[in-house]
Amino acid sequence: MKKTVLFGALTVAGLAAAGAQAATLDDVQARGKLNCGVTTGVPGFGEPDANGVWQGFDVAVCRAVAAAVLGDPMAVEFVPTTGKTRFTALAAGEIDMLARNTTWTFSRDVDLKFEFVGVNYYDGQGFMVPKALGVNSAKELDGATVCIQTGTTTELNLADFFRSNNISYEPVPIETGSEAVQLFTAGSCDVYTTDASALAAQRANFANPGDYVVLPEIVSKEPLGPLVRHGDNEWGDIVRWTLNALITAEELGVTSDNIDELASAPGSNPEVNRLLGTEGTLGEMLGLSADFAKNAISAGGNYGEIFANNIGESTNIGLARGLNAQWTEGGLIYSPPFR
Amino acid sequence: MSTTTDPDTRPDGFRLGMLINDTRYRSYTFQFIALVLLILGLGYLISNLLDNLARAGLNISWAFLGEPAGYDINQRPIEYTSQSTHARASMVGAINTLIVAFLACISATVIGVVAGVLRLSNNWIVSKLMSVYVEAFRNVPVLIWILIIFLAMSNALPQPRTFRGDDATSSMLFDAIAVTNRGVYIPSFVNGAGSLIFWIVVIASIVGVFWYRKYAKKVLYATGRMLPTFLPSLGILIVPGLLAYFILGRPVTLEYPELSGFNFKGGIHLRLSLIALWFALAIYTGAFIAENVRAGIQAVSKGQTEAAGALGLRPGRIMNLVILPQALRVIIPPLISQYLNITKNSSLAIAVGYMDITGTLGGITLNQTGRAIEAILLLMLFYLVVSLSISAIMNVYNNRMKLQER
Ligand SMILES: N[C@@H](CCC(=O)N[C@@H](CS)C(=O)NCC(=O)O)C(=O)O
C-alpha cells in the first residue's frame, strides 16, 4: 500500500506536467500545414511525381482536408509511412491523419484506438502471378513462395486463406511495396499478394505488365479509408465531412468546372447550397469557414473526378468504378446528407 | 588488517549526528539519499508515463502475448503455425536471432583471424588485398552490405523453375545442392533406427581428438617427445564413426532436395534472407576483427618472434605457439564487443525479411496488436539478456587467457 501512496503523490505531479490534450484543428491551424501520412509510393494512390509533388487518389484526400481547413490544398506535409510504421506515426501524433490504403478493421478501430472516418475505396485482396507459371486459380498455389508486406491485413488474410484451403506456402515478408515488386519481378517469389487496387496500380508500372496475371479470387474485404486518432471527435468530423463533401459533390453534379458558378450565389438545389455554404451554417458547426467544402472540392475535383484522374479507366492503371460507383449507379459509395 | 580499524565501538554507541559527522557513516548516508532521489525520479517518470498512457486510453497489458498471432513465419526452428500465440511467435523470432548471430559470430571470427594474420604477411599482394578488404567493408554501413548481397543474389541466381524439364537451364551441384534465388537447398540427415548410437560415437570421437591432443602435449612437456598429431587425430575422428555407420546398418541417410511444384522440397532450406544477413554480418564484422587481430599481433614485441626463430621454430609454429597466445590477451576484449555488435546488428534482419525477434515481436506483433511499449520493453529485455550472457561467457574465457602470474 505504501507504493500506492507514493505513486498517488507522484500521479498528481504527473497530471500537472502532462497538460491537456490539444485540439488537432488548433494545432494544424497554428502550424499552417496538415501533416498527412501516405504510402512510400504506390502509383495512382500516392506517389511524388517528377517534380516531387505528391499525387494520387489517397493524396487527394489530404489535399482536400488541407483546403477545407487552411484554404490551401498545397499546405500539406506528406509523411511517407510503411505498413508497419503508419499506426505508430498516427498514434504518436506525428501525423494528423492517415490516408494510405488502410483497411478498416474491428481491431484497428477498437483496439488500436483509431477512428476511420469513411471509405474511399472498396477493395479486396488479390493474387498476381507470372503468366509463365500457368496458374489459373489461387487454390493451385500449394507450395508457392508468396511476397507480402508486413504489418498489413494482407498478411493475416493470406495465413487464413491457405489454412482454410489446406495448402502450404512460404511467406517472404517485405517492408515496402516497391521492394516487394522488385523481388516479385526478379522471380524471388511466385506470387505477390495485396489489395487488388494496388496490384493493378503496381503492375501498370512493370516493364512488361502483360507477363503477369491477376488471379480471379478476391479473398477478403478491404474497405480502405482515411483515419484519425481516437479522442478528438471534432477533428474526426472535419476529415469525415470533407470526404463526404467530395462524394456528395459527385452525386449532386458539382464538379471543378461548375463549382465557382454554383458557389457564387444560392441556386435552386438546397442541398448544393448547404454543401457549398451559400445557405445554412454547416461550415461554422465544424469550426471552419462556410466555404470549406467548396475549397475541398476545388482542390482536386469531386470524388468521381479524383477517381478518374488518378486511377480511372483513362489512366494507365485503368481501374473500373465497380463497387466504387455512386450508390445511384449501383455502387457502394454513399454519403450521409448535408443537412 | 581489519582488526585494527574498530577500536571505538562504545557501549552508548550510535547518535544520529554521526550519520553526517562520522566518516564511517557519511558515505552511506549520501549514497542512501542518492538512492532515494533516484527511486523518486524514476518513479515520477514511470508514473507520468503510465498516467499519460492511461489518459490516451492505452494501458500496459501483456494479454496480447497469449492471443493467436494470425501470421505465418517462414523459418520455423520450433513448431509454429498462424494459430500459435504471439508469445510463441516471439520465441521463434528469438531463436532465429540467436541462429544468425551464432553463425555470424563464428564466421566473422574465422574471417577476421585469417584476414588479420594475412594483412601482416610479407607477401605484398596478399597484405594489400587484405587491406582493401578491411577498408572496403569497415567503411560501408552493414545495412548496405546486407541489401547489396540480398539484391545481388536474388537477381543473379536462377529461379527454381529453371531447374525443371528437359530444357532446364540450371542444374544442381553434385545432384545434392540447389542454389536458387530463394536460397540454397542442401541435403539433410534422416535418422533411422540406431542413429542415436551413431551420433554418440561421432560426438565421442570429437571429444577423443581433443583428449588425444591434450595427451600429446603432456607427453611433450614431460618427455620432450613429440607425438604425431595430424594422422592420429584424423583417424580418431573418422574410423569409429565409419565403423559404427556400417555395423549399425547405415542408420543415418541423406534426404536430397527435390524440385516439386513451385519450389524445392526436402533437405534443408537456407533462405536467401538468412544467407544475406549471415554473410553480410560476417564479412562486415570480420573486417573489424581483422583489425583487432592485427593490433593484437603487433602488440607482441618483435623480440618474441626473433627469439622463437632463434630457437629454430618454423614461421607457422611461431605464429601458433608464441605470437597468437600472447596476442589473444589483446584481441579478446574488443572481440567481445564485436560479438555484441553482431547480435545487435542482426536486428536489421527485416530489411531482407528475415524473421528475427525484431521482425516478429517488434514488427508484426507490435503492428497487429498496437502494443508498442510492451513489445519494445520485451525486445530491450531480450537483447540485454543476450548481450550480458555473451559478455559473461567471453569474460570467463578472457580470464582464462589472461597472463597467469605464478
Ligand atoms: N489494405 C491493407 C494493405 C495496405 C498496404 O500496405 N498496401 C501496400 C500495397 S502495395 C502499400 O500500400 N504499400 C506501399 C508502401 O509500402 O508504402 C492494410 O491496410 O493492411
PDB file of N, CA and C in Angstrom, chain A residues 6-7 10-11 13-15 17-19 83-84 87 111-113 130 132-133 135 140-145 150-152 155-156 159 163 169-173 175 179 183 186-190, chain B residues 40 43-44 47-48 51-52 55-58 69-74 82-83 150-151 154-155 159 161 181-182 262-263 265 269 271-272 350-351 353 355 362-364 367-371:
ATOM      1  N   LEU A   6       2.864   6.497  -2.537  1.00  0.00           N
ATOM      2  CA  LEU A   6       3.951   7.165  -3.253  1.00  0.00           C
ATOM      3  C   LEU A   6       3.517   7.506  -4.671  1.00  0.00           C
ATOM      4  N   PHE A   7       2.953   6.483  -5.321  1.00  0.00           N
ATOM      5  CA  PHE A   7       2.555   6.704  -6.706  1.00  0.00           C
ATOM      6  C   PHE A   7       1.407   7.690  -6.802  1.00  0.00           C
ATOM      7  N   LEU A  10       2.894  10.930  -6.743  1.00  0.00           N
ATOM      8  CA  LEU A  10       3.588  11.197  -7.992  1.00  0.00           C
ATOM      9  C   LEU A  10       2.615  11.450  -9.133  1.00  0.00           C
ATOM     10  N   THR A  11       1.465  10.774  -9.058  1.00  0.00           N
ATOM     11  CA  THR A  11       0.491  10.948 -10.128  1.00  0.00           C
ATOM     12  C   THR A  11       0.037  12.394 -10.211  1.00  0.00           C
ATOM     13  N   ALA A  13       1.730  14.969  -9.512  1.00  0.00           N
ATOM     14  CA  ALA A  13       2.781  15.685 -10.225  1.00  0.00           C
ATOM     15  C   ALA A  13       2.715  15.359 -11.708  1.00  0.00           C
ATOM     16  N   GLY A  14       2.482  14.074 -12.012  1.00  0.00           N
ATOM     17  CA  GLY A  14       2.402  13.641 -13.404  1.00  0.00           C
ATOM     18  C   GLY A  14       1.285  14.361 -14.146  1.00  0.00           C
ATOM     19  N   LEU A  15       0.134  14.458 -13.478  1.00  0.00           N
ATOM     20  CA  LEU A  15      -1.001  15.142 -14.088  1.00  0.00           C
ATOM     21  C   LEU A  15      -0.649  16.583 -14.390  1.00  0.00           C
ATOM     22  N   ALA A  17       2.146  17.831 -14.959  1.00  0.00           N
ATOM     23  CA  ALA A  17       3.145  18.003 -16.001  1.00  0.00           C
ATOM     24  C   ALA A  17       2.599  17.712 -17.398  1.00  0.00           C
ATOM     25  N   ALA A  18       1.513  16.931 -17.459  1.00  0.00           N
ATOM     26  CA  ALA A  18       1.130  16.409 -18.761  1.00  0.00           C
ATOM     27  C   ALA A  18       0.399  17.414 -19.639  1.00  0.00           C
ATOM     28  N   GLY A  19      -0.422  18.267 -19.051  1.00  0.00           N
ATOM     29  CA  GLY A  19      -1.126  19.250 -19.864  1.00  0.00           C
ATOM     30  C   GLY A  19      -2.304  18.642 -20.596  1.00  0.00           C
ATOM     31  N   GLY A  83       3.629  -0.049 -44.152  1.00  0.00           N
ATOM     32  CA  GLY A  83       2.544  -0.770 -43.492  1.00  0.00           C
ATOM     33  C   GLY A  83       2.812  -0.881 -42.002  1.00  0.00           C
ATOM     34  N   LYS A  84       4.079  -0.909 -41.667  1.00  0.00           N
ATOM     35  CA  LYS A  84       4.475  -1.123 -40.284  1.00  0.00           C
ATOM     36  C   LYS A  84       4.490   0.155 -39.460  1.00  0.00           C
ATOM     37  N   PHE A  87       0.728   3.170 -38.140  1.00  0.00           N
ATOM     38  CA  PHE A  87      -0.119   3.330 -36.961  1.00  0.00           C
ATOM     39  C   PHE A  87       0.626   4.006 -35.823  1.00  0.00           C
ATOM     40  N   ASP A 111      -9.275  -1.628 -30.913  1.00  0.00           N
ATOM     41  CA  ASP A 111      -8.136  -1.950 -30.049  1.00  0.00           C
ATOM     42  C   ASP A 111      -6.982  -0.968 -30.252  1.00  0.00           C
ATOM     43  N   LEU A 112      -6.690  -0.643 -31.513  1.00  0.00           N
ATOM     44  CA  LEU A 112      -5.612   0.315 -31.757  1.00  0.00           C
ATOM     45  C   LEU A 112      -6.083   1.746 -31.519  1.00  0.00           C
ATOM     46  N   LYS A 113      -7.390   1.917 -31.309  1.00  0.00           N
ATOM     47  CA  LYS A 113      -7.970   3.210 -30.951  1.00  0.00           C
ATOM     48  C   LYS A 113      -7.802   4.271 -32.035  1.00  0.00           C
ATOM     49  N   PRO A 130       3.230 -14.590 -62.381  1.00  0.00           N
ATOM     50  CA  PRO A 130       3.704 -14.516 -63.760  1.00  0.00           C
ATOM     51  C   PRO A 130       2.867 -15.465 -64.625  1.00  0.00           C
ATOM     52  N   ALA A 132       3.757 -17.138 -67.048  1.00  0.00           N
ATOM     53  CA  ALA A 132       4.516 -18.341 -67.406  1.00  0.00           C
ATOM     54  C   ALA A 132       4.270 -19.495 -66.440  1.00  0.00           C
ATOM     55  N   LEU A 133       3.815 -19.207 -65.234  1.00  0.00           N
ATOM     56  CA  LEU A 133       3.574 -20.292 -64.279  1.00  0.00           C
ATOM     57  C   LEU A 133       2.362 -21.123 -64.662  1.00  0.00           C
ATOM     58  N   VAL A 135      -0.729 -20.718 -63.817  1.00  0.00           N
ATOM     59  CA  VAL A 135      -1.670 -20.900 -62.715  1.00  0.00           C
ATOM     60  C   VAL A 135      -2.963 -20.160 -63.046  1.00  0.00           C
ATOM     61  N   GLU A 140      -4.446 -23.275 -56.651  1.00  0.00           N
ATOM     62  CA  GLU A 140      -3.359 -24.095 -57.214  1.00  0.00           C
ATOM     63  C   GLU A 140      -1.996 -23.675 -56.686  1.00  0.00           C
ATOM     64  N   LEU A 141      -1.974 -22.814 -55.686  1.00  0.00           N
ATOM     65  CA  LEU A 141      -0.695 -22.239 -55.268  1.00  0.00           C
ATOM     66  C   LEU A 141       0.015 -23.043 -54.185  1.00  0.00           C
ATOM     67  N   ASP A 142      -0.341 -24.307 -54.010  1.00  0.00           N
ATOM     68  CA  ASP A 142       0.291 -25.106 -52.954  1.00  0.00           C
ATOM     69  C   ASP A 142       1.812 -25.091 -53.087  1.00  0.00           C
ATOM     70  N   GLY A 143       2.496 -24.716 -52.016  1.00  0.00           N
ATOM     71  CA  GLY A 143       3.952 -24.739 -52.005  1.00  0.00           C
ATOM     72  C   GLY A 143       4.604 -23.500 -52.587  1.00  0.00           C
ATOM     73  N   ALA A 144       3.807 -22.533 -53.001  1.00  0.00           N
ATOM     74  CA  ALA A 144       4.372 -21.359 -53.656  1.00  0.00           C
ATOM     75  C   ALA A 144       5.042 -20.428 -52.652  1.00  0.00           C
ATOM     76  N   THR A 145       5.967 -19.630 -53.159  1.00  0.00           N
ATOM     77  CA  THR A 145       6.598 -18.586 -52.351  1.00  0.00           C
ATOM     78  C   THR A 145       5.836 -17.288 -52.583  1.00  0.00           C
ATOM     79  N   THR A 150       4.752  -6.658 -44.579  1.00  0.00           N
ATOM     80  CA  THR A 150       4.491  -6.923 -43.163  1.00  0.00           C
ATOM     81  C   THR A 150       3.633  -5.811 -42.576  1.00  0.00           C
ATOM     82  N   GLY A 151       2.898  -6.195 -41.531  1.00  0.00           N
ATOM     83  CA  GLY A 151       2.080  -5.228 -40.822  1.00  0.00           C
ATOM     84  C   GLY A 151       0.787  -4.898 -41.541  1.00  0.00           C
ATOM     85  N   THR A 152       0.382  -5.754 -42.479  1.00  0.00           N
ATOM     86  CA  THR A 152      -0.843  -5.469 -43.222  1.00  0.00           C
ATOM     87  C   THR A 152      -1.908  -6.522 -42.912  1.00  0.00           C
ATOM     88  N   GLU A 155      -1.268  -9.940 -44.770  1.00  0.00           N
ATOM     89  CA  GLU A 155      -0.507 -10.984 -44.117  1.00  0.00           C
ATOM     90  C   GLU A 155      -1.431 -11.950 -43.363  1.00  0.00           C
ATOM     91  N   LEU A 156      -2.426 -11.381 -42.688  1.00  0.00           N
ATOM     92  CA  LEU A 156      -3.342 -12.210 -41.898  1.00  0.00           C
ATOM     93  C   LEU A 156      -4.319 -12.953 -42.803  1.00  0.00           C
ATOM     94  N   ALA A 159      -2.595 -15.979 -44.391  1.00  0.00           N
ATOM     95  CA  ALA A 159      -2.494 -17.131 -43.492  1.00  0.00           C
ATOM     96  C   ALA A 159      -3.841 -17.844 -43.415  1.00  0.00           C
ATOM     97  N   ARG A 163      -4.640 -21.615 -44.888  1.00  0.00           N
ATOM     98  CA  ARG A 163      -5.008 -22.597 -43.873  1.00  0.00           C
ATOM     99  C   ARG A 163      -6.390 -23.190 -44.174  1.00  0.00           C
ATOM    100  N   TYR A 169       2.427 -22.667 -48.002  1.00  0.00           N
ATOM    101  CA  TYR A 169       3.120 -21.628 -48.753  1.00  0.00           C
ATOM    102  C   TYR A 169       4.310 -21.165 -47.944  1.00  0.00           C
ATOM    103  N   GLU A 170       5.160 -20.416 -48.620  1.00  0.00           N
ATOM    104  CA  GLU A 170       6.354 -19.889 -47.980  1.00  0.00           C
ATOM    105  C   GLU A 170       6.256 -18.363 -48.017  1.00  0.00           C
ATOM    106  N   PRO A 171       5.987 -17.726 -46.865  1.00  0.00           N
ATOM    107  CA  PRO A 171       5.849 -16.269 -46.899  1.00  0.00           C
ATOM    108  C   PRO A 171       7.211 -15.581 -46.960  1.00  0.00           C
ATOM    109  N   VAL A 172       7.325 -14.537 -47.773  1.00  0.00           N
ATOM    110  CA  VAL A 172       8.520 -13.696 -47.766  1.00  0.00           C
ATOM    111  C   VAL A 172       8.073 -12.303 -47.342  1.00  0.00           C
ATOM    112  N   PRO A 173       8.306 -11.945 -46.078  1.00  0.00           N
ATOM    113  CA  PRO A 173       7.813 -10.658 -45.593  1.00  0.00           C
ATOM    114  C   PRO A 173       8.708  -9.517 -46.053  1.00  0.00           C
ATOM    115  N   GLU A 175       9.123  -4.990 -46.315  1.00  0.00           N
ATOM    116  CA  GLU A 175       8.711  -3.731 -45.690  1.00  0.00           C
ATOM    117  C   GLU A 175       7.873  -2.839 -46.592  1.00  0.00           C
ATOM    118  N   GLU A 179       9.923  -2.637 -52.729  1.00  0.00           N
ATOM    119  CA  GLU A 179      10.814  -3.791 -52.560  1.00  0.00           C
ATOM    120  C   GLU A 179      10.098  -5.076 -52.958  1.00  0.00           C
ATOM    121  N   LEU A 183      11.348  -7.828 -55.781  1.00  0.00           N
ATOM    122  CA  LEU A 183      11.589  -9.251 -55.565  1.00  0.00           C
ATOM    123  C   LEU A 183      10.685 -10.090 -56.452  1.00  0.00           C
ATOM    124  N   ALA A 186      11.869 -10.078 -59.971  1.00  0.00           N
ATOM    125  CA  ALA A 186      13.116 -10.839 -60.100  1.00  0.00           C
ATOM    126  C   ALA A 186      12.860 -12.340 -59.954  1.00  0.00           C
ATOM    127  N   GLY A 187      11.617 -12.714 -59.637  1.00  0.00           N
ATOM    128  CA  GLY A 187      11.299 -14.130 -59.513  1.00  0.00           C
ATOM    129  C   GLY A 187      11.676 -14.729 -58.170  1.00  0.00           C
ATOM    130  N   SER A 188      11.963 -13.876 -57.175  1.00  0.00           N
ATOM    131  CA  SER A 188      12.252 -14.420 -55.851  1.00  0.00           C
ATOM    132  C   SER A 188      10.989 -14.933 -55.183  1.00  0.00           C
ATOM    133  N   CYS A 189       9.836 -14.496 -55.654  1.00  0.00           N
ATOM    134  CA  CYS A 189       8.607 -15.134 -55.200  1.00  0.00           C
ATOM    135  C   CYS A 189       7.737 -15.443 -56.404  1.00  0.00           C
ATOM    136  N   ASP A 190       6.895 -16.464 -56.245  1.00  0.00           N
ATOM    137  CA  ASP A 190       5.998 -16.863 -57.329  1.00  0.00           C
ATOM    138  C   ASP A 190       4.780 -15.963 -57.373  1.00  0.00           C
TER     139      ASP A 190
ATOM    140  N   LEU B  40      12.828   8.055  -6.510  1.00  0.00           N
ATOM    141  CA  LEU B  40      11.754   9.027  -6.684  1.00  0.00           C
ATOM    142  C   LEU B  40      11.715   9.534  -8.120  1.00  0.00           C
ATOM    143  N   GLY B  43      10.429   6.830 -10.342  1.00  0.00           N
ATOM    144  CA  GLY B  43       9.003   6.650 -10.049  1.00  0.00           C
ATOM    145  C   GLY B  43       8.186   7.739 -10.707  1.00  0.00           C
ATOM    146  N   TYR B  44       8.717   8.966 -10.642  1.00  0.00           N
ATOM    147  CA  TYR B  44       7.995  10.081 -11.254  1.00  0.00           C
ATOM    148  C   TYR B  44       7.854   9.857 -12.749  1.00  0.00           C
ATOM    149  N   SER B  47       5.463   6.911 -13.469  1.00  0.00           N
ATOM    150  CA  SER B  47       4.047   7.161 -13.207  1.00  0.00           C
ATOM    151  C   SER B  47       3.512   8.181 -14.198  1.00  0.00           C
ATOM    152  N   ASN B  48       4.363   9.121 -14.584  1.00  0.00           N
ATOM    153  CA  ASN B  48       3.945  10.098 -15.584  1.00  0.00           C
ATOM    154  C   ASN B  48       3.623   9.396 -16.892  1.00  0.00           C
ATOM    155  N   ASP B  51       0.499   7.329 -16.563  1.00  0.00           N
ATOM    156  CA  ASP B  51      -0.624   8.224 -16.477  1.00  0.00           C
ATOM    157  C   ASP B  51      -1.032   8.757 -17.839  1.00  0.00           C
ATOM    158  N   ASN B  52      -0.029   9.212 -18.586  1.00  0.00           N
ATOM    159  CA  ASN B  52      -0.334   9.735 -19.911  1.00  0.00           C
ATOM    160  C   ASN B  52      -0.881   8.643 -20.817  1.00  0.00           C
ATOM    161  N   ARG B  55      -4.437   8.036 -19.968  1.00  0.00           N
ATOM    162  CA  ARG B  55      -5.354   9.039 -20.477  1.00  0.00           C
ATOM    163  C   ARG B  55      -5.509   8.971 -21.978  1.00  0.00           C
ATOM    164  N   ALA B  56      -4.520   8.431 -22.655  1.00  0.00           N
ATOM    165  CA  ALA B  56      -4.665   8.216 -24.093  1.00  0.00           C
ATOM    166  C   ALA B  56      -5.422   6.911 -24.359  1.00  0.00           C
ATOM    167  N   GLY B  57      -5.859   6.261 -23.268  1.00  0.00           N
ATOM    168  CA  GLY B  57      -6.616   5.025 -23.417  1.00  0.00           C
ATOM    169  C   GLY B  57      -5.728   3.827 -23.675  1.00  0.00           C
ATOM    170  N   LEU B  58      -4.433   3.961 -23.451  1.00  0.00           N
ATOM    171  CA  LEU B  58      -3.518   2.848 -23.696  1.00  0.00           C
ATOM    172  C   LEU B  58      -2.990   2.349 -22.358  1.00  0.00           C
ATOM    173  N   ALA B  69      -1.408 -15.441 -33.045  1.00  0.00           N
ATOM    174  CA  ALA B  69      -0.650 -14.443 -33.801  1.00  0.00           C
ATOM    175  C   ALA B  69      -1.309 -14.151 -35.140  1.00  0.00           C
ATOM    176  N   GLY B  70      -1.801 -15.196 -35.813  1.00  0.00           N
ATOM    177  CA  GLY B  70      -2.514 -14.979 -37.069  1.00  0.00           C
ATOM    178  C   GLY B  70      -1.631 -14.857 -38.292  1.00  0.00           C
ATOM    179  N   TYR B  71      -0.322 -14.745 -38.106  1.00  0.00           N
ATOM    180  CA  TYR B  71       0.550 -14.640 -39.272  1.00  0.00           C
ATOM    181  C   TYR B  71       1.498 -15.832 -39.335  1.00  0.00           C
ATOM    182  N   ASP B  72       2.013 -16.082 -40.523  1.00  0.00           N
ATOM    183  CA  ASP B  72       2.931 -17.206 -40.704  1.00  0.00           C
ATOM    184  C   ASP B  72       4.369 -16.718 -40.695  1.00  0.00           C
ATOM    185  N   ILE B  73       5.272 -17.605 -40.331  1.00  0.00           N
ATOM    186  CA  ILE B  73       6.709 -17.296 -40.337  1.00  0.00           C
ATOM    187  C   ILE B  73       7.377 -18.348 -41.205  1.00  0.00           C
ATOM    188  N   ASN B  74       8.303 -17.916 -42.082  1.00  0.00           N
ATOM    189  CA  ASN B  74       8.877 -18.921 -42.984  1.00  0.00           C
ATOM    190  C   ASN B  74       9.912 -19.807 -42.292  1.00  0.00           C
ATOM    191  N   SER B  82       0.086 -20.323 -37.819  1.00  0.00           N
ATOM    192  CA  SER B  82      -0.510 -18.998 -37.645  1.00  0.00           C
ATOM    193  C   SER B  82      -1.488 -18.986 -36.476  1.00  0.00           C
ATOM    194  N   GLN B  83      -1.841 -20.178 -35.967  1.00  0.00           N
ATOM    195  CA  GLN B  83      -2.743 -20.222 -34.811  1.00  0.00           C
ATOM    196  C   GLN B  83      -1.985 -20.168 -33.481  1.00  0.00           C
ATOM    197  N   PHE B 150      21.801  -9.306 -50.702  1.00  0.00           N
ATOM    198  CA  PHE B 150      20.464  -9.860 -50.925  1.00  0.00           C
ATOM    199  C   PHE B 150      19.991  -9.589 -52.353  1.00  0.00           C
ATOM    200  N   LEU B 151      20.132  -8.340 -52.784  1.00  0.00           N
ATOM    201  CA  LEU B 151      19.619  -7.997 -54.114  1.00  0.00           C
ATOM    202  C   LEU B 151      20.463  -8.653 -55.202  1.00  0.00           C
ATOM    203  N   SER B 154      19.356 -12.253 -55.309  1.00  0.00           N
ATOM    204  CA  SER B 154      18.006 -12.514 -55.808  1.00  0.00           C
ATOM    205  C   SER B 154      17.905 -12.201 -57.289  1.00  0.00           C
ATOM    206  N   ASN B 155      18.766 -11.330 -57.794  1.00  0.00           N
ATOM    207  CA  ASN B 155      18.700 -11.032 -59.220  1.00  0.00           C
ATOM    208  C   ASN B 155      19.599 -11.922 -60.062  1.00  0.00           C
ATOM    209  N   GLN B 159      16.068 -18.978 -60.867  1.00  0.00           N
ATOM    210  CA  GLN B 159      14.819 -19.308 -60.187  1.00  0.00           C
ATOM    211  C   GLN B 159      14.659 -20.824 -60.140  1.00  0.00           C
ATOM    212  N   ARG B 161      12.309 -22.634 -61.051  1.00  0.00           N
ATOM    213  CA  ARG B 161      11.697 -23.292 -62.207  1.00  0.00           C
ATOM    214  C   ARG B 161      12.661 -23.477 -63.372  1.00  0.00           C
ATOM    215  N   ASN B 181      17.561 -18.415 -56.385  1.00  0.00           N
ATOM    216  CA  ASN B 181      17.412 -17.054 -55.884  1.00  0.00           C
ATOM    217  C   ASN B 181      16.434 -17.008 -54.705  1.00  0.00           C
ATOM    218  N   ARG B 182      16.030 -18.156 -54.202  1.00  0.00           N
ATOM    219  CA  ARG B 182      15.248 -18.179 -52.965  1.00  0.00           C
ATOM    220  C   ARG B 182      16.047 -18.791 -51.842  1.00  0.00           C
ATOM    221  N   PHE B 262       6.235 -25.513 -57.051  1.00  0.00           N
ATOM    222  CA  PHE B 262       6.881 -24.221 -57.267  1.00  0.00           C
ATOM    223  C   PHE B 262       8.319 -24.191 -56.769  1.00  0.00           C
ATOM    224  N   ASN B 263       8.629 -25.043 -55.778  1.00  0.00           N
ATOM    225  CA  ASN B 263       9.909 -24.926 -55.096  1.00  0.00           C
ATOM    226  C   ASN B 263      10.558 -26.288 -54.916  1.00  0.00           C
ATOM    227  N   LYS B 265      11.674 -29.219 -52.503  1.00  0.00           N
ATOM    228  CA  LYS B 265      11.176 -29.745 -51.238  1.00  0.00           C
ATOM    229  C   LYS B 265      12.206 -30.727 -50.699  1.00  0.00           C
ATOM    230  N   HIS B 269      16.538 -25.932 -46.168  1.00  0.00           N
ATOM    231  CA  HIS B 269      16.440 -24.722 -46.976  1.00  0.00           C
ATOM    232  C   HIS B 269      17.111 -23.578 -46.222  1.00  0.00           C
ATOM    233  N   ARG B 271      17.452 -20.033 -46.351  1.00  0.00           N
ATOM    234  CA  ARG B 271      16.779 -18.978 -47.105  1.00  0.00           C
ATOM    235  C   ARG B 271      17.742 -17.862 -47.482  1.00  0.00           C
ATOM    236  N   LEU B 272      17.392 -17.198 -48.584  1.00  0.00           N
ATOM    237  CA  LEU B 272      18.208 -16.099 -49.062  1.00  0.00           C
ATOM    238  C   LEU B 272      18.386 -15.048 -47.975  1.00  0.00           C
ATOM    239  N   ILE B 350      14.986  -7.303 -40.816  1.00  0.00           N
ATOM    240  CA  ILE B 350      13.738  -7.077 -41.534  1.00  0.00           C
ATOM    241  C   ILE B 350      14.006  -6.482 -42.908  1.00  0.00           C
ATOM    242  N   ALA B 351      15.177  -5.856 -43.074  1.00  0.00           N
ATOM    243  CA  ALA B 351      15.500  -5.277 -44.381  1.00  0.00           C
ATOM    244  C   ALA B 351      15.447  -6.342 -45.471  1.00  0.00           C
ATOM    245  N   GLY B 353      13.728  -9.304 -44.805  1.00  0.00           N
ATOM    246  CA  GLY B 353      12.612 -10.179 -44.469  1.00  0.00           C
ATOM    247  C   GLY B 353      13.006 -11.402 -43.672  1.00  0.00           C
ATOM    248  N   MET B 355      12.970 -13.280 -40.356  1.00  0.00           N
ATOM    249  CA  MET B 355      12.070 -13.097 -39.219  1.00  0.00           C
ATOM    250  C   MET B 355      12.795 -13.318 -37.896  1.00  0.00           C
ATOM    251  N   GLY B 362       8.865  -7.311 -32.482  1.00  0.00           N
ATOM    252  CA  GLY B 362       8.985  -5.871 -32.653  1.00  0.00           C
ATOM    253  C   GLY B 362       8.412  -5.395 -33.975  1.00  0.00           C
ATOM    254  N   GLY B 363       7.963  -6.305 -34.821  1.00  0.00           N
ATOM    255  CA  GLY B 363       7.443  -5.922 -36.119  1.00  0.00           C
ATOM    256  C   GLY B 363       5.976  -6.258 -36.253  1.00  0.00           C
ATOM    257  N   ILE B 364       5.712  -7.485 -36.670  1.00  0.00           N
ATOM    258  CA  ILE B 364       4.334  -7.837 -36.992  1.00  0.00           C
ATOM    259  C   ILE B 364       3.455  -7.835 -35.743  1.00  0.00           C
ATOM    260  N   ASN B 367       2.761  -4.425 -34.625  1.00  0.00           N
ATOM    261  CA  ASN B 367       1.889  -3.726 -35.540  1.00  0.00           C
ATOM    262  C   ASN B 367       0.447  -4.207 -35.490  1.00  0.00           C
ATOM    263  N   GLN B 368       0.282  -5.533 -35.393  1.00  0.00           N
ATOM    264  CA  GLN B 368      -1.083  -6.056 -35.418  1.00  0.00           C
ATOM    265  C   GLN B 368      -1.800  -5.814 -34.088  1.00  0.00           C
ATOM    266  N   THR B 369      -1.056  -5.752 -32.995  1.00  0.00           N
ATOM    267  CA  THR B 369      -1.714  -5.577 -31.702  1.00  0.00           C
ATOM    268  C   THR B 369      -1.640  -4.146 -31.211  1.00  0.00           C
ATOM    269  N   GLY B 370      -0.732  -3.356 -31.775  1.00  0.00           N
ATOM    270  CA  GLY B 370      -0.587  -1.984 -31.322  1.00  0.00           C
ATOM    271  C   GLY B 370       0.070  -1.862 -29.957  1.00  0.00           C
ATOM    272  N   ARG B 371       0.599  -2.961 -29.431  1.00  0.00           N
ATOM    273  CA  ARG B 371       1.207  -2.941 -28.091  1.00  0.00           C
ATOM    274  C   ARG B 371       2.669  -2.526 -28.203  1.00  0.00           C
TER     275      ARG B 371
END
